[in-house]
mmCIF file of C-alpha atoms and ligand atoms in Angstrom:
data_model
loop_
_atom_site.group_PDB
_atom_site.id
_atom_site.type_symbol
_atom_site.label_atom_id
_atom_site.label_comp_id
_atom_site.label_asym_id
_atom_site.label_seq_id
_atom_site.Cartn_x
_atom_site.Cartn_y
_atom_site.Cartn_z
ATOM 1 C CA MET A 46 -38.269 8.288 -28.799
ATOM 2 C CA ARG A 47 -37.415 10.543 -31.683
ATOM 3 C CA ASN A 48 -34.426 9.924 -33.846
ATOM 4 C CA PHE A 49 -32.065 12.817 -34.311
ATOM 5 C CA ILE A 50 -30.323 12.969 -37.644
ATOM 6 C CA PHE A 51 -26.963 14.676 -37.891
ATOM 7 C CA THR A 52 -25.044 15.188 -41.092
ATOM 8 C CA LEU A 53 -21.350 15.146 -40.331
ATOM 9 C CA SER A 54 -18.452 14.816 -42.728
ATOM 10 C CA GLY A 55 -20.807 13.674 -45.432
ATOM 11 C CA LEU A 56 -22.009 10.811 -43.314
ATOM 12 C CA LEU A 57 -25.540 10.347 -42.180
ATOM 13 C CA ILE A 58 -25.495 9.149 -38.677
ATOM 14 C CA ALA A 59 -28.765 8.230 -37.107
ATOM 15 C CA LEU A 60 -28.736 8.617 -33.394
ATOM 16 C CA VAL A 61 -31.456 7.241 -31.234
ATOM 17 C CA GLY A 62 -32.185 9.276 -28.151
ATOM 18 C CA ASN A 63 -32.077 7.248 -24.972
ATOM 19 C CA LEU A 64 -34.733 7.805 -22.350
ATOM 20 C CA ASN A 65 -32.328 7.970 -19.408
ATOM 21 C CA ALA A 66 -29.893 10.198 -21.230
ATOM 22 C CA GLN A 67 -32.722 12.530 -22.207
ATOM 23 C CA SER A 68 -33.913 13.114 -18.680
ATOM 24 C CA TYR A 69 -30.332 13.468 -17.474
ATOM 25 C CA GLN A 70 -29.699 16.187 -20.021
ATOM 26 C CA PHE A 71 -32.429 18.479 -18.738
ATOM 27 C CA GLN A 72 -34.397 19.201 -21.906
ATOM 28 C CA GLN A 73 -31.259 19.731 -23.950
ATOM 29 C CA GLU A 74 -30.732 18.246 -27.361
ATOM 30 C CA SER A 75 -29.588 14.680 -27.478
ATOM 31 C CA LEU A 76 -25.827 14.323 -27.420
ATOM 32 C CA PRO A 77 -24.063 12.650 -30.336
ATOM 33 C CA CYS A 78 -23.289 9.002 -29.653
ATOM 34 C CA LEU A 79 -19.792 7.966 -30.751
ATOM 35 C CA ASN A 80 -20.471 4.305 -30.060
ATOM 36 C CA LYS A 81 -16.749 3.760 -29.779
ATOM 37 C CA LYS A 82 -14.375 1.970 -27.450
ATOM 38 C CA PHE A 83 -10.999 3.674 -27.625
ATOM 39 C CA THR A 84 -7.957 1.540 -27.021
ATOM 40 C CA VAL A 85 -5.169 3.014 -24.938
ATOM 41 C CA VAL A 86 -1.506 2.091 -24.991
ATOM 42 C CA ALA A 87 0.205 2.935 -21.692
ATOM 43 C CA HIS A 88 3.902 3.697 -22.031
ATOM 44 C CA ILE A 89 6.047 3.606 -18.907
ATOM 45 C CA PHE A 90 9.578 5.014 -18.895
ATOM 46 C CA LYS A 91 12.207 3.646 -16.530
ATOM 47 C CA ASP A 92 13.879 6.141 -14.218
ATOM 48 C CA SER A 93 17.646 6.533 -13.956
ATOM 49 C CA LEU A 94 17.763 3.839 -11.264
ATOM 50 C CA GLY A 95 15.967 1.360 -13.471
ATOM 51 C CA ASN A 96 12.597 1.520 -11.715
ATOM 52 C CA PHE A 97 9.322 1.848 -13.586
ATOM 53 C CA GLY A 98 7.504 3.545 -10.704
ATOM 54 C CA ALA A 99 3.968 2.765 -11.839
ATOM 55 C CA THR A 100 1.860 -0.367 -11.730
ATOM 56 C CA GLU A 101 -0.351 -1.769 -14.460
ATOM 57 C CA ALA A 102 -3.203 -2.167 -11.987
ATOM 58 C CA ASP A 103 -3.129 1.515 -10.983
ATOM 59 C CA ILE A 104 -2.960 2.672 -14.583
ATOM 60 C CA LYS A 105 -5.767 0.390 -15.713
ATOM 61 C CA GLN A 106 -7.966 1.490 -12.822
ATOM 62 C CA ALA A 107 -7.312 5.194 -13.455
ATOM 63 C CA VAL A 108 -7.878 4.990 -17.210
ATOM 64 C CA GLU A 109 -10.943 2.773 -17.167
ATOM 65 C CA GLY A 110 -12.315 4.758 -14.228
ATOM 66 C CA ILE A 111 -13.020 7.647 -16.598
ATOM 67 C CA ASN A 112 -15.616 5.665 -18.552
ATOM 68 C CA PRO A 113 -18.665 6.917 -16.604
ATOM 69 C CA PHE A 114 -17.739 10.508 -17.520
ATOM 70 C CA PHE A 115 -17.777 9.674 -21.238
ATOM 71 C CA GLU A 116 -20.812 7.389 -21.146
ATOM 72 C CA PRO A 117 -23.217 10.211 -22.197
ATOM 73 C CA ILE A 118 -21.469 10.303 -25.611
ATOM 74 C CA CYS A 119 -21.181 6.496 -25.759
ATOM 75 C CA ALA A 120 -17.392 6.493 -25.574
ATOM 76 C CA SER A 121 -15.272 4.248 -23.405
ATOM 77 C CA PHE A 122 -11.591 3.513 -22.931
ATOM 78 C CA GLU A 123 -9.685 0.297 -22.390
ATOM 79 C CA VAL A 124 -5.973 -0.191 -21.790
ATOM 80 C CA CYS A 125 -5.019 -2.768 -24.386
ATOM 81 C CA GLU A 126 -1.269 -2.804 -23.892
ATOM 82 C CA PHE A 127 1.550 -1.707 -21.598
ATOM 83 C CA ARG A 128 4.877 -0.842 -23.162
ATOM 84 C CA TYR A 129 8.018 -0.377 -21.088
ATOM 85 C CA HIS A 130 10.859 1.819 -22.258
ATOM 86 C CA ASP A 131 14.428 1.790 -20.953
ATOM 87 C CA ASN A 132 15.059 5.320 -22.117
ATOM 88 C CA TRP A 133 15.265 7.113 -18.761
ATOM 89 C CA GLN A 134 16.096 10.397 -20.459
ATOM 90 C CA HIS A 135 12.424 10.647 -21.338
ATOM 91 C CA ASP A 136 11.412 9.963 -17.731
ATOM 92 C CA ILE A 137 12.147 13.594 -16.837
ATOM 93 C CA LEU A 138 10.943 15.937 -19.558
ATOM 94 C CA GLU A 139 12.900 19.136 -19.250
ATOM 95 C CA ASP A 140 11.656 20.564 -22.509
ATOM 96 C CA PRO A 141 8.251 18.982 -23.165
ATOM 97 C CA ASP A 142 7.569 21.024 -26.322
ATOM 98 C CA THR A 143 10.624 19.535 -28.010
ATOM 99 C CA GLU A 144 10.595 16.112 -26.413
ATOM 100 C CA ILE A 145 6.937 15.165 -26.826
ATOM 101 C CA PRO A 146 7.168 15.090 -30.646
ATOM 102 C CA GLN A 147 10.373 13.000 -30.348
ATOM 103 C CA ILE A 148 8.686 10.562 -27.989
ATOM 104 C CA ARG A 149 5.685 10.260 -30.254
ATOM 105 C CA THR A 150 7.867 9.597 -33.292
ATOM 106 C CA LYS A 151 9.746 6.873 -31.464
ATOM 107 C CA TYR A 152 7.034 5.161 -29.503
ATOM 108 C CA ASN A 153 3.510 6.047 -30.635
ATOM 109 C CA ALA A 154 1.261 3.126 -31.462
ATOM 110 C CA GLU A 155 -0.873 4.013 -34.477
ATOM 111 C CA PHE A 156 -4.637 4.260 -34.198
ATOM 112 C CA ARG A 157 -4.441 4.143 -30.420
ATOM 113 C CA ILE A 158 -4.536 6.744 -27.679
ATOM 114 C CA ASN A 159 -1.013 6.791 -26.281
ATOM 115 C CA ILE A 160 -0.443 7.858 -22.683
ATOM 116 C CA TYR A 161 3.131 8.277 -21.460
ATOM 117 C CA PHE A 162 3.884 7.947 -17.759
ATOM 118 C CA VAL A 163 6.948 9.864 -16.539
ATOM 119 C CA THR A 164 8.429 10.813 -13.187
ATOM 120 C CA THR A 165 8.143 14.516 -13.900
ATOM 121 C CA PHE A 166 8.158 17.207 -16.540
ATOM 122 C CA THR A 167 9.001 20.861 -16.493
ATOM 123 C CA SER A 168 5.889 22.840 -15.679
ATOM 124 C CA THR A 169 5.601 26.341 -14.348
ATOM 125 C CA ILE A 170 2.411 25.414 -12.507
ATOM 126 C CA GLY A 171 3.248 21.988 -11.076
ATOM 127 C CA ALA A 172 0.677 20.239 -13.243
ATOM 128 C CA CYS A 173 0.023 16.495 -13.002
ATOM 129 C CA GLY A 174 -0.390 16.013 -16.704
ATOM 130 C CA LEU A 175 0.206 17.607 -20.040
ATOM 131 C CA THR A 176 -1.493 17.132 -23.364
ATOM 132 C CA ALA A 177 0.380 18.682 -26.249
ATOM 133 C CA GLY A 178 1.122 17.824 -29.835
ATOM 134 C CA GLY A 179 -1.269 14.881 -29.710
ATOM 135 C CA GLY A 180 0.576 13.272 -26.812
ATOM 136 C CA ILE A 181 -0.670 12.733 -23.278
ATOM 137 C CA ILE A 182 1.938 12.828 -20.515
ATOM 138 C CA ILE A 183 1.022 11.965 -16.920
ATOM 139 C CA ARG A 184 3.238 12.065 -13.844
ATOM 140 C CA LYS A 185 3.598 8.699 -12.108
ATOM 141 C CA ASP A 186 2.709 10.262 -8.753
ATOM 142 C CA CYS A 187 -0.580 11.556 -10.198
ATOM 143 C CA ILE A 188 -2.123 8.385 -11.614
ATOM 144 C CA ASN A 189 -5.800 8.778 -10.818
ATOM 145 C CA THR A 190 -9.106 8.987 -12.609
ATOM 146 C CA GLY A 191 -9.493 12.762 -12.250
ATOM 147 C CA VAL A 192 -6.143 13.443 -13.881
ATOM 148 C CA VAL A 193 -6.701 10.976 -16.726
ATOM 149 C CA ALA A 194 -10.194 12.381 -17.384
ATOM 150 C CA HIS A 195 -8.779 15.925 -17.431
ATOM 151 C CA GLU A 196 -6.017 15.069 -19.913
ATOM 152 C CA MET A 197 -8.474 13.102 -22.051
ATOM 153 C CA GLY A 198 -10.653 16.211 -22.079
ATOM 154 C CA HIS A 199 -7.708 18.140 -23.528
ATOM 155 C CA PHE A 200 -7.026 15.313 -25.972
ATOM 156 C CA PHE A 201 -10.584 15.677 -27.304
ATOM 157 C CA GLY A 202 -10.123 19.423 -27.628
ATOM 158 C CA LEU A 203 -11.367 20.961 -24.381
ATOM 159 C CA ALA A 204 -9.735 23.986 -22.781
ATOM 160 C CA HIS A 205 -9.586 24.671 -19.068
ATOM 161 C CA THR A 206 -12.662 26.267 -17.526
ATOM 162 C CA PHE A 207 -10.326 29.118 -16.496
ATOM 163 C CA GLU A 208 -8.974 29.725 -19.995
ATOM 164 C CA GLY A 209 -8.542 33.496 -20.277
ATOM 165 C CA ASN A 210 -8.477 33.726 -16.458
ATOM 166 C CA GLY A 211 -11.750 35.564 -16.082
ATOM 167 C CA THR A 212 -12.105 37.368 -19.418
ATOM 168 C CA GLU A 213 -15.330 35.407 -19.821
ATOM 169 C CA LEU A 214 -18.097 37.487 -18.274
ATOM 170 C CA VAL A 215 -20.206 36.143 -15.426
ATOM 171 C CA ASN A 216 -23.398 36.979 -17.330
ATOM 172 C CA GLY A 217 -22.296 34.699 -20.176
ATOM 173 C CA SER A 218 -22.629 37.351 -22.882
ATOM 174 C CA ASN A 219 -19.212 36.547 -24.414
ATOM 175 C CA CYS A 220 -19.168 32.838 -23.552
ATOM 176 C CA ASP A 221 -18.807 31.746 -27.195
ATOM 177 C CA THR A 222 -15.541 33.561 -27.683
ATOM 178 C CA ALA A 223 -13.977 34.069 -24.250
ATOM 179 C CA GLY A 224 -12.867 31.573 -21.642
ATOM 180 C CA ASP A 225 -13.170 27.970 -22.781
ATOM 181 C CA GLY A 226 -15.649 28.901 -25.511
ATOM 182 C CA ILE A 227 -18.308 26.674 -23.971
ATOM 183 C CA CYS A 228 -21.397 28.402 -22.640
ATOM 184 C CA ASP A 229 -22.581 26.045 -19.925
ATOM 185 C CA THR A 230 -19.293 26.251 -17.999
ATOM 186 C CA PRO A 231 -19.473 29.398 -15.865
ATOM 187 C CA ALA A 232 -16.758 32.052 -16.056
ATOM 188 C CA ASP A 233 -13.724 31.022 -13.985
ATOM 189 C CA PRO A 234 -11.081 33.572 -12.926
ATOM 190 C CA TYR A 235 -8.414 31.089 -11.757
ATOM 191 C CA VAL A 236 -4.838 31.953 -12.696
ATOM 192 C CA PRO A 237 -2.580 28.866 -12.824
ATOM 193 C CA GLY A 238 0.198 29.029 -10.280
ATOM 194 C CA GLU A 239 -1.717 31.256 -7.876
ATOM 195 C CA PRO A 240 -2.482 29.636 -4.496
ATOM 196 C CA LYS A 241 -5.758 27.730 -4.672
ATOM 197 C CA GLU A 242 -6.576 28.872 -1.134
ATOM 198 C CA ASN A 243 -7.055 32.359 -2.572
ATOM 199 C CA TYR A 244 -10.011 30.906 -4.467
ATOM 200 C CA VAL A 245 -11.535 28.125 -2.360
ATOM 201 C CA ASN A 246 -11.543 27.459 1.365
ATOM 202 C CA SER A 247 -10.972 24.063 2.961
ATOM 203 C CA ASP A 248 -14.676 23.243 2.555
ATOM 204 C CA CYS A 249 -14.430 23.971 -1.158
ATOM 205 C CA ILE A 250 -16.514 27.106 -0.969
ATOM 206 C CA PHE A 251 -15.536 29.731 -3.509
ATOM 207 C CA ILE A 252 -14.158 32.776 -1.678
ATOM 208 C CA SER A 253 -12.328 34.812 -4.314
ATOM 209 C CA PRO A 254 -13.289 38.504 -4.205
ATOM 210 C CA LYS A 255 -12.370 38.912 -7.880
ATOM 211 C CA THR A 256 -14.982 40.461 -10.126
ATOM 212 C CA ASP A 257 -15.364 40.492 -13.890
ATOM 213 C CA ALA A 258 -15.287 43.545 -16.169
ATOM 214 C CA ASN A 259 -18.906 44.279 -15.191
ATOM 215 C CA GLY A 260 -18.110 44.136 -11.485
ATOM 216 C CA GLU A 261 -19.912 40.802 -10.986
ATOM 217 C CA TYR A 262 -18.593 38.095 -8.696
ATOM 218 C CA TYR A 263 -17.590 34.784 -10.213
ATOM 219 C CA ASN A 264 -19.276 31.519 -9.388
ATOM 220 C CA PRO A 265 -17.262 28.841 -11.205
ATOM 221 C CA ASP A 266 -18.015 25.133 -11.400
ATOM 222 C CA LEU A 267 -15.520 23.910 -8.777
ATOM 223 C CA GLY A 268 -15.962 20.206 -9.512
ATOM 224 C CA ASN A 269 -15.653 20.423 -13.274
ATOM 225 C CA ILE A 270 -13.049 18.025 -14.667
ATOM 226 C CA MET A 271 -11.444 20.848 -16.649
ATOM 227 C CA SER A 272 -11.048 23.126 -13.610
ATOM 228 C CA TYR A 273 -8.096 23.205 -11.203
ATOM 229 C CA TYR A 274 -9.753 23.497 -7.813
ATOM 230 C CA ASP A 275 -9.327 19.907 -6.555
ATOM 231 C CA CYS A 276 -12.887 20.007 -5.242
ATOM 232 C CA GLY A 277 -13.993 16.587 -6.395
ATOM 233 C CA THR A 278 -14.440 15.285 -9.887
ATOM 234 C CA CYS A 279 -18.038 15.898 -10.857
ATOM 235 C CA GLY A 280 -17.826 15.392 -14.587
ATOM 236 C CA PHE A 281 -18.150 17.290 -17.824
ATOM 237 C CA THR A 282 -20.994 19.620 -18.723
ATOM 238 C CA TRP A 283 -23.350 18.939 -21.620
ATOM 239 C CA GLY A 284 -21.495 21.558 -23.684
ATOM 240 C CA GLN A 285 -18.129 19.960 -22.989
ATOM 241 C CA LEU A 286 -19.440 16.525 -23.956
ATOM 242 C CA GLU A 287 -20.999 17.896 -27.127
ATOM 243 C CA ARG A 288 -17.729 19.652 -28.037
ATOM 244 C CA MET A 289 -15.642 16.509 -27.532
ATOM 245 C CA ALA A 290 -18.042 14.397 -29.570
ATOM 246 C CA SER A 291 -18.173 16.844 -32.454
ATOM 247 C CA ASN A 292 -14.400 17.303 -32.444
ATOM 248 C CA TYR A 293 -14.051 13.550 -32.834
ATOM 249 C CA LEU A 294 -16.749 13.234 -35.484
ATOM 250 C CA ASN A 295 -15.322 16.152 -37.472
ATOM 251 C CA ALA A 296 -11.681 15.058 -37.281
ATOM 252 C CA SER A 297 -10.408 14.488 -40.820
ATOM 253 C CA VAL A 298 -8.046 11.713 -39.795
ATOM 254 C CA LYS A 299 -8.983 9.408 -36.971
ATOM 255 C CA LEU A 300 -5.680 8.818 -35.238
ATOM 256 C CA TRP A 301 -7.014 6.553 -32.571
HETATM 257 ZN ZN1 ZN B 219 -5.158 20.871 -18.085
#
């Protein structure tokens, strides 16, 4: 196999293409290989009744269950520690924008990926998780692999496939600048908060009559981890994987 040489941040990183990965990637360039196991600290806040409301086994299974999705960029995740916090005020985040930085200042473990499990947080769209200000928040009633993979996608810099809610054109001509800025995720017109049944039927067939600015019908990737359709968790696209890997490799300070 050929070696692909990338120059990143002044480092020469030699990456050896892998035969299986090559065929899986359908003729595309080899993906960068991070060759990195990220360690995760799971923080669990007590509720006002003193209950933690989440088990270590469920968290470990959900977090480590995302590893196959990140395998193409040679990244994996392991929960190295559980930390329990008595501060029930942080178990219900009424103002996440203000409280997440406070939580991080108080509790963040350095050089780790910190995930905070809470009963709920204020969200206009009823989301299961939130990644903001370098912190990952996940609702205790949403601990599953799809949700963790989605938030980890945000953590590594991915937007939703429906970013811009359909400003990305179906023909892909503005895919670099509109939508999620990634060209192998098709344009997705979803508007958070709108009923999902307006977009997909019970068999997960896309039924929205919306059209883009050219009058073309959308055909989004319903199983993409960064979409909102709840139609299975199929994974990331090549472009999403490449973006996450380069965001990590180009980060000036490695905070995990
Ligand atoms: Zn999201």
